[in-house]
GROMACS .gro file of C-alpha atoms in nm:
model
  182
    1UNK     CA    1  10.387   6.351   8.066
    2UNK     CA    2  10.767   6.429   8.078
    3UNK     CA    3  10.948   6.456   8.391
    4UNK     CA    4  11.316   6.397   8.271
    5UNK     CA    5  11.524   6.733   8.290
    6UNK     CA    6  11.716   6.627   7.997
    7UNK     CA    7  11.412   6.665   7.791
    8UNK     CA    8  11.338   7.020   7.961
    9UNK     CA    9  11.551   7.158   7.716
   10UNK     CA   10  11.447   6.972   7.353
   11UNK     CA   11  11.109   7.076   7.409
   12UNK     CA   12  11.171   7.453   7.556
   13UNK     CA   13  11.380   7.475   7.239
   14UNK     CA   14  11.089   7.336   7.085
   15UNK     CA   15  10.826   7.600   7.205
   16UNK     CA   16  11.067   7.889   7.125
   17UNK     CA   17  11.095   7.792   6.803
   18UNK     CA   18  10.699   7.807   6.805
   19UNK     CA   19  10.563   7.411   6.872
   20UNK     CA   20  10.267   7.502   7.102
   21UNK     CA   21  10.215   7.112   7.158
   22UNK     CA   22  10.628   7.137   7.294
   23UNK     CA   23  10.539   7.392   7.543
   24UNK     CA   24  10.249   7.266   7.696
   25UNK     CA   25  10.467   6.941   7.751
   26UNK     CA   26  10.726   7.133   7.879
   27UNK     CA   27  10.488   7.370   8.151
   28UNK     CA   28  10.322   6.986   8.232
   29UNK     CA   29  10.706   6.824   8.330
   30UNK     CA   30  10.839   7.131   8.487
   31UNK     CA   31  10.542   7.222   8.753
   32UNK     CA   32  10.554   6.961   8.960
   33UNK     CA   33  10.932   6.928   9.015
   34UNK     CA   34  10.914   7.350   9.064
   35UNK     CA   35  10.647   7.298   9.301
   36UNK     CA   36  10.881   7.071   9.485
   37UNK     CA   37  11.132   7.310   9.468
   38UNK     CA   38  10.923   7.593   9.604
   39UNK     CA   39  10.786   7.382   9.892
   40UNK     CA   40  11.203   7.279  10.033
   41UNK     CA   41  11.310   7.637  10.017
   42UNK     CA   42  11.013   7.829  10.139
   43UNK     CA   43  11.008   7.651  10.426
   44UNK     CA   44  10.809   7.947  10.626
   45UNK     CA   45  10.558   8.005  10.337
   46UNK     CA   46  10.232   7.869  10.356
   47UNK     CA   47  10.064   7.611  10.095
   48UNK     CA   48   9.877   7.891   9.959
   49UNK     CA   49  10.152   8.097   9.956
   50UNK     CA   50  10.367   7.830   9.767
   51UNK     CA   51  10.140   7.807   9.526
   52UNK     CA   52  10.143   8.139   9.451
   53UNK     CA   53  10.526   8.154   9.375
   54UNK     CA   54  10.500   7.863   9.195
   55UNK     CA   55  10.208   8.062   8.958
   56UNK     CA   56  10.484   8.358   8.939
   57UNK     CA   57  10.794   8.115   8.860
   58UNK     CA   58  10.541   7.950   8.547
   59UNK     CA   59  10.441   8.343   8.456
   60UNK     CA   60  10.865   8.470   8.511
   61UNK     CA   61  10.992   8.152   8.262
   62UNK     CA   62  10.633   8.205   8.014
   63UNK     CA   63  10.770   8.629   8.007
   64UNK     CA   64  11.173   8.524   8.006
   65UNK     CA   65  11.211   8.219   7.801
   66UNK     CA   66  11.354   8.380   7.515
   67UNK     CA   67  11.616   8.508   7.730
   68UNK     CA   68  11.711   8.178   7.809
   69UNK     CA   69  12.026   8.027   7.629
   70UNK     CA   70  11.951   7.760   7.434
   71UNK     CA   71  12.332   7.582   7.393
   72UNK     CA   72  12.242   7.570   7.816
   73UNK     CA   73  12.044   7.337   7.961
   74UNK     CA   74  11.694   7.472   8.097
   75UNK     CA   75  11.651   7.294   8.405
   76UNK     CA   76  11.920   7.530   8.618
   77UNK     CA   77  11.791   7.827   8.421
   78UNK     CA   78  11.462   7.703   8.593
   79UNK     CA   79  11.550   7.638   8.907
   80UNK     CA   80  11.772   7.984   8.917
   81UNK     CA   81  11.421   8.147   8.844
   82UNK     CA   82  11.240   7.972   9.132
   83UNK     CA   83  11.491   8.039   9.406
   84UNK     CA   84  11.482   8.407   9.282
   85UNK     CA   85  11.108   8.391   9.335
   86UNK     CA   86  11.113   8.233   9.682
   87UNK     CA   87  11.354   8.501   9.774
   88UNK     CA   88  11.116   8.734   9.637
   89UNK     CA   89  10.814   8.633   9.845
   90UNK     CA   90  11.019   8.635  10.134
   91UNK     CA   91  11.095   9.016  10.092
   92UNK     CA   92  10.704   9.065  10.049
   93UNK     CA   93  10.635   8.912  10.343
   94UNK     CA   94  10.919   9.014  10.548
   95UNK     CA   95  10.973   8.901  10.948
   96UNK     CA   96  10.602   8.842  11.006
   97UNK     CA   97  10.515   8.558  11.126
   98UNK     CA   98  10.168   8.451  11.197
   99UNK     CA   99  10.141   8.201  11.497
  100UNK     CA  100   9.814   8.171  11.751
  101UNK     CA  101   9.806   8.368  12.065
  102UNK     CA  102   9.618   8.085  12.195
  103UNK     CA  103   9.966   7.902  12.197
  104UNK     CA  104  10.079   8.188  12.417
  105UNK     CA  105   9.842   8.303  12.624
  106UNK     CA  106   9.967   8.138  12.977
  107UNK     CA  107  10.360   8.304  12.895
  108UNK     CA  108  10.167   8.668  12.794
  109UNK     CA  109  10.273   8.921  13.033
  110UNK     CA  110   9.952   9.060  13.242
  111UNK     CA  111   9.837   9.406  13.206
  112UNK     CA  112  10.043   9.654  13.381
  113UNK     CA  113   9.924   9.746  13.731
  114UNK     CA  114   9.981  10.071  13.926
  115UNK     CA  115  10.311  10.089  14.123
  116UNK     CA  116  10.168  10.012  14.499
  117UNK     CA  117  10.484  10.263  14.616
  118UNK     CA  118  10.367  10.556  14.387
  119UNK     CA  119  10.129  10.664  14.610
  120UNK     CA  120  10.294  10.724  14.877
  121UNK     CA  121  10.621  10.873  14.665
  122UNK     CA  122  10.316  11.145  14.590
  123UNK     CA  123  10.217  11.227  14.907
  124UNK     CA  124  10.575  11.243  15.073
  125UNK     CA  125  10.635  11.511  14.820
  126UNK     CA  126  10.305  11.660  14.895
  127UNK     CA  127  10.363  11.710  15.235
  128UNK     CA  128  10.660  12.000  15.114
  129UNK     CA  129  10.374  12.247  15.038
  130UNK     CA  130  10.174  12.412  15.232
  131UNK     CA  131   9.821  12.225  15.366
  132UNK     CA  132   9.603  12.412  15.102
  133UNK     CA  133   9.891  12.389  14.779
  134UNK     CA  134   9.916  12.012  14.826
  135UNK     CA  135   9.495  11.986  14.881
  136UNK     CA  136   9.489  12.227  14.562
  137UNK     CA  137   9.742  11.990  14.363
  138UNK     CA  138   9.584  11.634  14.547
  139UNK     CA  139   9.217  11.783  14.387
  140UNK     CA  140   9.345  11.849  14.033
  141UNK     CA  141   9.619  11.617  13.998
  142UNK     CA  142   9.516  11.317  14.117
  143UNK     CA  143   9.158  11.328  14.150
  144UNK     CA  144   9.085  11.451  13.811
  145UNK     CA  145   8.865  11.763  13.945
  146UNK     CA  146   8.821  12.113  13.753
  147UNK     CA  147   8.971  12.425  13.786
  148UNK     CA  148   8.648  12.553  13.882
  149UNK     CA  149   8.536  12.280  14.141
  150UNK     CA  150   8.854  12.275  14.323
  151UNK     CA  151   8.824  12.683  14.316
  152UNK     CA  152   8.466  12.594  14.497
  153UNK     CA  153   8.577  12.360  14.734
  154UNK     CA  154   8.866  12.559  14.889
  155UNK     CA  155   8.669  12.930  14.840
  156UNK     CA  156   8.924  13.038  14.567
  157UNK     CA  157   8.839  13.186  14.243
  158UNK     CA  158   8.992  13.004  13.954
  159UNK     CA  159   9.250  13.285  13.875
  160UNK     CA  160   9.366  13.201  14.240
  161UNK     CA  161   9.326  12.826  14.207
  162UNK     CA  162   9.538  12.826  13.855
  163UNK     CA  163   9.843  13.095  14.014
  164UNK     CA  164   9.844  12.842  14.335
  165UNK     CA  165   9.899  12.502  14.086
  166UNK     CA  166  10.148  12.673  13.883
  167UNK     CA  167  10.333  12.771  14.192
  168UNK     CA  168  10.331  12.434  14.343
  169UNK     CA  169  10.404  12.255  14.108
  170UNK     CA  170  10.713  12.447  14.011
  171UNK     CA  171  10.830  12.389  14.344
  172UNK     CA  172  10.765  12.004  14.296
  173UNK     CA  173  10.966  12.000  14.007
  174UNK     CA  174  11.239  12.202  14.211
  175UNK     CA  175  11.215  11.925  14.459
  176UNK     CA  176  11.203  11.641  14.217
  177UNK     CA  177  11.544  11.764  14.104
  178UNK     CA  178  11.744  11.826  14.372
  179UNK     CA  179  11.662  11.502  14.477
  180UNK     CA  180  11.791  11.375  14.135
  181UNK     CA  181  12.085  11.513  14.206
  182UNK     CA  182  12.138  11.390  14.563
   0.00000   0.00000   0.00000
């Protein structure tokens, strides 16, 4: 097996010119020193991924090597391809990175809770309608209830109910930004 870069070129000249013995010779002493080169400068890739580019640097030179110059020597004209390739599966993969939550789970940030304060920022502004507007808005608002079972509850029909929640809360909003403004 060759492994000399000076020979690189003889026998890529070689298999151009049509000596199948030549190229295998020349795929069997340029692998391993590409896979070498694949492994230092994709240093985020995985070993599976590495050997992937390295498959696509073989295939690129195999599909290109008539473009090469032959009065050149072959090893740069190899290398150039590899680096290309790297760069290449970089692109595909862009910024992901894949790393275990497990590593992270004591700095993960807990699920959110409720703002304690909320609460009572509601019912402050509650307490600028009248009794049955802020029950009305309390019922539907915050409690989740219906149209039709807050209209039961406080003896309304639900035309009444909906022309009493539009009302109030268009003066909640009119509070809410005047006291921006403040």
């Amino acid at each position: 097996m060759h492994d000399r870069r000076a020979d690189w070129s003889q026998l890529l000249r070689a298999a151009n010119a049509g000596d199948k013995r030549a190229y295998g010779l020349f795929l069997q002493a340029v692998t391993p020193v590409l896979r070498s080169v694949v492994r230092s400068r994709g240093g985020g890739l995985s070993e599976a991924d590495c050997e992937d580019v390295v498959q696509e640097v073989l295939l690129a030179i195999h599909l290109k090597r008539h473009t090469w110059r032959e009065d050149e020597p072959a090893a740069p004209w190899c290398y150039a391809i590899a680096r290309h390739k790297v760069v290449d599966a970089f692109r595909k993969r862009g910024r992901r990175f894949h790393l275990p939550v497990e590593d992270f789970a004591e700095v993960l940030p807990a699920a959110p809770e409720a703002d304690p304060t909320e609460k009572a920022d509601i019912e402050t502004f509650l307490t600028h309608l009248e009794p049955r507007a802020a029950q009305l808005v309390r019922a539907i608002g915050l409690e989740g209830k219906s149209i039709a079972e807050t209209g039961d509850a406080l003896d309304m029909s639900e035309g009444a109910v909906r022309v009493m929640l539009h009302r109030s809360l268009k003066k909640l909003a009119a509070l809410r930004e005047r006291l921006i403004e403040i």
